C-alpha positions as CSV (number, residue, x, y, z in Angstrom):
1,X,-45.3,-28.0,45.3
2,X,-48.1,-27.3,43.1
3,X,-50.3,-30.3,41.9
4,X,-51.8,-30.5,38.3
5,X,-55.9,-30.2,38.8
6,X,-55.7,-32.9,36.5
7,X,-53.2,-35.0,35.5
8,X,-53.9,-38.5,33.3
9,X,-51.3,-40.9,33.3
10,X,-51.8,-43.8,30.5
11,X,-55.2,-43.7,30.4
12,X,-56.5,-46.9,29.2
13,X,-59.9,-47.9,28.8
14,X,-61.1,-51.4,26.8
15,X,-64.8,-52.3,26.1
16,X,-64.3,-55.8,25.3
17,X,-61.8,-56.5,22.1
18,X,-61.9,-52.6,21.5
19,X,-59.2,-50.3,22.8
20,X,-61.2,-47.1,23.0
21,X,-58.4,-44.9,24.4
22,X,-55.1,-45.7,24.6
23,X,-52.4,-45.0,27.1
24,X,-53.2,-41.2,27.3
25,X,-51.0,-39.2,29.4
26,X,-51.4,-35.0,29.9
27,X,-51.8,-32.6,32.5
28,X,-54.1,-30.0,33.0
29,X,-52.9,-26.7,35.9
30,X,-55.0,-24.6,37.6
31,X,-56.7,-21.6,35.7
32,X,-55.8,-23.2,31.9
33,X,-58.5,-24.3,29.6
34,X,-57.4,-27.7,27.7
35,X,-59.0,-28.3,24.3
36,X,-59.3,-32.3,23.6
37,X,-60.0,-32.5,20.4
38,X,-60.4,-35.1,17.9
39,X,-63.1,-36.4,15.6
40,X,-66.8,-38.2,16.4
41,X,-65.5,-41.8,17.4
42,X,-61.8,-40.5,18.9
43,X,-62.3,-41.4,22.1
44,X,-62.9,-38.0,23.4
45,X,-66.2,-38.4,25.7
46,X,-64.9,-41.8,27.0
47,X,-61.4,-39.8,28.5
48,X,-63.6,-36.8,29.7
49,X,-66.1,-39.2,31.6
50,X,-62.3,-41.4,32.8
51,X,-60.9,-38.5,34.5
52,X,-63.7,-37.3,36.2
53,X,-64.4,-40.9,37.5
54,X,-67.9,-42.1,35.9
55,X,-66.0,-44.7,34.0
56,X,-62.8,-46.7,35.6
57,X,-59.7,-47.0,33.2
58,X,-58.1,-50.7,33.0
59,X,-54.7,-49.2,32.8
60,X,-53.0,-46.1,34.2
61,X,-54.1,-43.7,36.6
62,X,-56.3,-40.3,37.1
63,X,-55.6,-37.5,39.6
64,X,-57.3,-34.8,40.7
65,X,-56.3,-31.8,42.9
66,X,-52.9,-33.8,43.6
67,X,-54.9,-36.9,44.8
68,X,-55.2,-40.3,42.9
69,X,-59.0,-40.7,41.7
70,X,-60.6,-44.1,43.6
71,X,-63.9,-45.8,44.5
72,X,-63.4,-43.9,47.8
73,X,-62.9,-40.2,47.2
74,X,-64.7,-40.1,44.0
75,X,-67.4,-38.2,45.0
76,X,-66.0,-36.3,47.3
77,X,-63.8,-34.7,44.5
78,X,-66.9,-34.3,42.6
79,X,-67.9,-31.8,44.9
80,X,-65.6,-29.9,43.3
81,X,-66.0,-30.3,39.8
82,X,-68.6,-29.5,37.3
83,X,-69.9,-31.9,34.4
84,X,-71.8,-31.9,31.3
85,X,-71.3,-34.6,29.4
86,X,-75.0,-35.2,27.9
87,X,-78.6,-33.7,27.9
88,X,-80.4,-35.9,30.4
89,X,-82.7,-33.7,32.3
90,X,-85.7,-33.8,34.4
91,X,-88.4,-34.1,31.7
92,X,-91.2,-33.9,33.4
93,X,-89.7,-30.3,35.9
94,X,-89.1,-26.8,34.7
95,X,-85.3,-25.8,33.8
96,X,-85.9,-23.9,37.3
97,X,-86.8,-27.1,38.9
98,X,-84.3,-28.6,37.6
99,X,-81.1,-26.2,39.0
100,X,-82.8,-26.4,42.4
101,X,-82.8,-30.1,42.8
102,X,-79.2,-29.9,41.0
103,X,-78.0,-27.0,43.5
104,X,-79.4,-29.1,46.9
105,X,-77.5,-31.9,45.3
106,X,-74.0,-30.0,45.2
107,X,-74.9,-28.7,48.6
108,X,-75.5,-25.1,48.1
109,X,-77.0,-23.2,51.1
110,X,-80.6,-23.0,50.2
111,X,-80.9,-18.8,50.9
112,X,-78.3,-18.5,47.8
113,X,-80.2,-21.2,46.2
114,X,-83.1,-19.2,44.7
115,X,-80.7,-16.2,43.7
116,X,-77.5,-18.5,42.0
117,X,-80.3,-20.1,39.9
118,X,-82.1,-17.3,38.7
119,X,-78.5,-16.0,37.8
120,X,-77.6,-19.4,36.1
121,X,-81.1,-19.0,34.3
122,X,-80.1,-15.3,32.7
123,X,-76.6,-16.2,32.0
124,X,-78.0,-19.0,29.3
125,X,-81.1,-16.9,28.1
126,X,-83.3,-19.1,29.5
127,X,-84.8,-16.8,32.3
128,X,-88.3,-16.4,30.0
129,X,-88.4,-20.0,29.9
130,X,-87.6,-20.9,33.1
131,X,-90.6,-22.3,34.3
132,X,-91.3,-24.4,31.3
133,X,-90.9,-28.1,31.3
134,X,-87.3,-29.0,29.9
135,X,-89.2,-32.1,28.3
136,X,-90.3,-29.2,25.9
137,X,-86.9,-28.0,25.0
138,X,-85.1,-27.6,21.8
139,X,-81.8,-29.4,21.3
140,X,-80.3,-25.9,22.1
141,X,-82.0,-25.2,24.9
142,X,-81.4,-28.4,26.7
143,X,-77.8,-28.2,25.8
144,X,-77.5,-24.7,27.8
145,X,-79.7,-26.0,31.0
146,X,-77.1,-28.9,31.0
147,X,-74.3,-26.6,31.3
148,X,-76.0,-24.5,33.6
149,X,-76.5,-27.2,36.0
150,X,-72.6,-27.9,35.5
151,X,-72.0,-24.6,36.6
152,X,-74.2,-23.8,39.5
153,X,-72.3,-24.8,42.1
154,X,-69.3,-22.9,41.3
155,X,-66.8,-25.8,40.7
156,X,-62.8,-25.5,40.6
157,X,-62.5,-27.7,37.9
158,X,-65.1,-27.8,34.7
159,X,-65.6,-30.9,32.1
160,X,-67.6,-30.1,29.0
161,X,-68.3,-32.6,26.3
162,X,-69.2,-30.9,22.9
163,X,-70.4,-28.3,24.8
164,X,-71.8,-26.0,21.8
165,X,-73.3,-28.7,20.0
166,X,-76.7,-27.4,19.0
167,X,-75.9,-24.1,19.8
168,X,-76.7,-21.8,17.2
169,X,-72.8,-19.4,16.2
170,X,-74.1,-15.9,18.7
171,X,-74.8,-18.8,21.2
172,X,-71.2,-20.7,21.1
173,X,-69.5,-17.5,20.7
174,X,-71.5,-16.4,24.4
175,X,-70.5,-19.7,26.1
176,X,-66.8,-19.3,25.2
177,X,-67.3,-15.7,26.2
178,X,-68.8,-16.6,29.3
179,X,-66.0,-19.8,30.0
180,X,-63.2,-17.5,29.9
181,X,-64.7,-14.8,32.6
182,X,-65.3,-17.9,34.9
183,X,-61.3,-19.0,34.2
184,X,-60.6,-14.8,34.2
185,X,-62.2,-14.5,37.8
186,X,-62.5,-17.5,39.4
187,X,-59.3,-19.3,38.8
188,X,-61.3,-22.1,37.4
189,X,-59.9,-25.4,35.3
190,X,-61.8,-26.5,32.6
191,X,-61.2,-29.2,30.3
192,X,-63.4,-29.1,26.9
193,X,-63.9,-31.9,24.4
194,X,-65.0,-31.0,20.4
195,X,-64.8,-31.3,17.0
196,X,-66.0,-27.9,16.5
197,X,-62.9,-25.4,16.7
198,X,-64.7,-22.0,15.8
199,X,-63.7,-20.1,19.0
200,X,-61.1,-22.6,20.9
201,X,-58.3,-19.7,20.1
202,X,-60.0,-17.3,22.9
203,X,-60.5,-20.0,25.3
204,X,-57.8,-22.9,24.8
205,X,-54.3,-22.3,26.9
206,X,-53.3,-26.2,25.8
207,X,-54.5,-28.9,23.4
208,X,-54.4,-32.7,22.7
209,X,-55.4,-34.3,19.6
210,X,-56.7,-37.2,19.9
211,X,-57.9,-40.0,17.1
212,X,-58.8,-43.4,17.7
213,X,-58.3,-43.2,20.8
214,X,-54.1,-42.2,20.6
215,X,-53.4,-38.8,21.8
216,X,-51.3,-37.5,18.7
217,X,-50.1,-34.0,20.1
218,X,-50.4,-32.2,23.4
219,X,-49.3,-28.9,25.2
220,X,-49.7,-25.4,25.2
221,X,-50.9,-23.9,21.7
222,X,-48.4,-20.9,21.2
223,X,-45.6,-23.9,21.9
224,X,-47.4,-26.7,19.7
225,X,-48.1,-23.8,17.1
226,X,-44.4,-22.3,16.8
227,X,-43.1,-26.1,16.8
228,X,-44.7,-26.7,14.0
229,X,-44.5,-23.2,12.2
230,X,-41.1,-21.8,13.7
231,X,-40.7,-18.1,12.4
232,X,-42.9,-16.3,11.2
233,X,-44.6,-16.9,7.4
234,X,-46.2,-14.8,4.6
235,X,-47.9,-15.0,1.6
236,X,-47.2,-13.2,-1.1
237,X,-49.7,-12.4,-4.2
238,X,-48.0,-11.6,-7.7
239,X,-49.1,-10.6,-11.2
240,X,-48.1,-13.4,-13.2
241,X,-44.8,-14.6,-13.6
242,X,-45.0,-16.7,-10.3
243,X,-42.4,-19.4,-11.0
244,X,-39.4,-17.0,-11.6
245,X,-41.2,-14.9,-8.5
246,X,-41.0,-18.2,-6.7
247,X,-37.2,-18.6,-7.7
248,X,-36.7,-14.9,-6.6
249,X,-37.6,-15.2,-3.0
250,X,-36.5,-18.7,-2.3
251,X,-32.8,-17.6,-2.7
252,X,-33.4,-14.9,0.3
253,X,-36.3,-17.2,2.3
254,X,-37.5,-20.6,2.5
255,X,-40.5,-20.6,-0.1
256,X,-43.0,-23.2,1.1
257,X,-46.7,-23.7,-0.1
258,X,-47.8,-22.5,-3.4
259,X,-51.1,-21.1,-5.6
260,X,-51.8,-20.0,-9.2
261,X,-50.7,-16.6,-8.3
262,X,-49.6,-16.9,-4.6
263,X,-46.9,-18.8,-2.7
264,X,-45.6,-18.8,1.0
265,X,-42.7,-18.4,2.8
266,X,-40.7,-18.2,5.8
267,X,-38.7,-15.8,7.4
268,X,-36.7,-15.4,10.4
269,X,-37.4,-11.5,11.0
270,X,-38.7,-8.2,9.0
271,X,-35.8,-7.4,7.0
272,X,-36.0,-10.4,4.9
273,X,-39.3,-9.7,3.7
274,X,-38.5,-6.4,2.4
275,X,-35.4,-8.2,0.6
276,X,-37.8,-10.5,-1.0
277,X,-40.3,-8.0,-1.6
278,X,-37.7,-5.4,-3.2
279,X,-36.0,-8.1,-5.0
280,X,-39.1,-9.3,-6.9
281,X,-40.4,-5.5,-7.6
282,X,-36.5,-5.0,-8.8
283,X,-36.9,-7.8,-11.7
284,X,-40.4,-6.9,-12.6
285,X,-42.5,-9.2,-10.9
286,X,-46.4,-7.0,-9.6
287,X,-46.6,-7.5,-5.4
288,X,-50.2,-7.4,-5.4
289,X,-50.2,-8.3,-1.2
290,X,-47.9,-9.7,1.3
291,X,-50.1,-11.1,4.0
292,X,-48.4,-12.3,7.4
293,X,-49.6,-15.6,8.3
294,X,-50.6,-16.6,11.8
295,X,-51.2,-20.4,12.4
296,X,-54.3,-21.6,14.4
297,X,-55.5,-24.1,16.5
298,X,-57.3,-25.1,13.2
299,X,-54.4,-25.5,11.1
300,X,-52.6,-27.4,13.7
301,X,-55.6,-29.9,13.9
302,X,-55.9,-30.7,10.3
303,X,-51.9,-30.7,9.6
304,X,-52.1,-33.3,12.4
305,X,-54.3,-35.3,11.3
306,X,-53.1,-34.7,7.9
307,X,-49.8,-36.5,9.1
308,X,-51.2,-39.3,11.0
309,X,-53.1,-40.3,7.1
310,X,-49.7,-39.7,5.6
311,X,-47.9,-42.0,8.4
């Protein structure tokens, strides 16, 4: 039987009258990229630092690798993982010195030392720099030497808190890039708390949602997304006209959303939407577009949320 890498089960963690996350349950499996998400204040950094042991829940349990998360085997099992959950670096050492006091920590054999930091160092851009104090870094900078160092070892399993915050858009995109060759080729795990969702659809296998500290919605996107959005959806752009164009199509479809000059609707498979589309051209009605609509990790977040205000 094949064990989870990670697997939370009620995660609970109180700092004094405050709940900060609540009976959180999801599980991560080897090779998948999980996407917590959730706004500043969710809870999101306090669950990342839970399951890889820096903080210890009140409630529930962590497990890593199949094996329950205690005192005794944390670090062990954080030889095997990676973390960046802040910028906290050597101030007064060069990003170089930095990974080598970083790499001798995880244990790697000092003749690969020299050569897996170097590579770390052109990975993130920061070879030119690399003997400059990181106490003279920009926010962006640091933020890529702190990843580096999560990296350097190699780990099975990878957490990163708001990873691409203060990277500049080229930079994000390269670190998603670069996340998904190390899942591509190495089998690796990783587990990724934001708010920022530019890029999450070419990393993230699963999500969870999480807000004040309540995870609202987890599991694999494609399922999450289809629940929500079963069938397939298009929007349709008309010359004037649009409420008898609306009336048109929703006795062959299930209209849903609508514009001035645009609505949406749902159909089950192709043939309806050439119905609709010769139906509204047969009473008169200008098709300026029909646009199939794919729902993203993005829309999901915000209908969410959307429905946790409403609730």
């Amino acid at each position: 039987m094949t064990h989870p890498t990670v697997c939370a089960d009620r995660l609970t963690k109180r700092f004094g009258d405050r709940e900060a996350v609540s009976a959180l349950s999801f599980s991560v499996s080897r090779g998948r990229a999980f996407g917590l998400l959730g706004p500043n204040g969710s809870g999101k950094t306090t669950t990342i630092r839970l399951l890889n042991g820096l903080l210890t829940p009140d409630d529930g349990s962590v497990a890593l690798f199949g094996e329950p998360v205690t005192a005794r085997n944390a670090d062990a099992l954080r030889q095997r993982i990676g973390v960046q959950t802040d910028t906290n670096l050597y101030e007064t050492l060069s990003a170089r010195e930095n990974l080598r006091i970083w790499g001798a920590l995880y244990g790697i054999d000092r003749s690969a030392l020299a050569g897996r930091v170097d590579e770390v160092l052109e990975t993130f851009g920061l070879s030119v720099r690399a003997d400059s104090l990181a106490g003279e870094f920009s926010k962006g900078m640091r933020q890529k030497l702190a990843i580096g160092r999560a990296i350097l070892h190699e780990p099975e399993l990878l957490f990163l808190d708001e990873p691409t915050a203060g990277l500049d858009p080229e930079a994000a995109a390269e670190l998603i890039s670069y996340l998904k060759q190390m899942i591509q080729v190495s089998n690796t795990t990783v587990v990724i708390s934001t708010h920022q969702l530019a890029g999450l659809e070419l990393l993230c296998d699963d999500i969870g949602i999480i807000k004040q500290g309540h995870l609202l919605a987890a599991g694999p996107v494609e399922e999450l997304l289809q629940r929500q959005w079963p069938g397939n959806r298009y929007s349709v752009s008309v010359d004037g006209g649009q409420g008898e164009a609306r009336r048109i199509a929703a006795s062959l479809a299930t209209v849903e959303d609508a514009a001035e000059g645009e609505f949406t609707f749902g159909a089950d498979d192709d043939s309806t939407v050439s119905e609709v589309v010769a139906a509204l051209v047969g009473a008169g009605v200008g098709v300026r577009a029909v646009i199939p609509l794919h729902p993203t990790i993005e829309d999901f977040y915000f209908t969410t949320l959307d429905k946790e205000v409403a609730a």
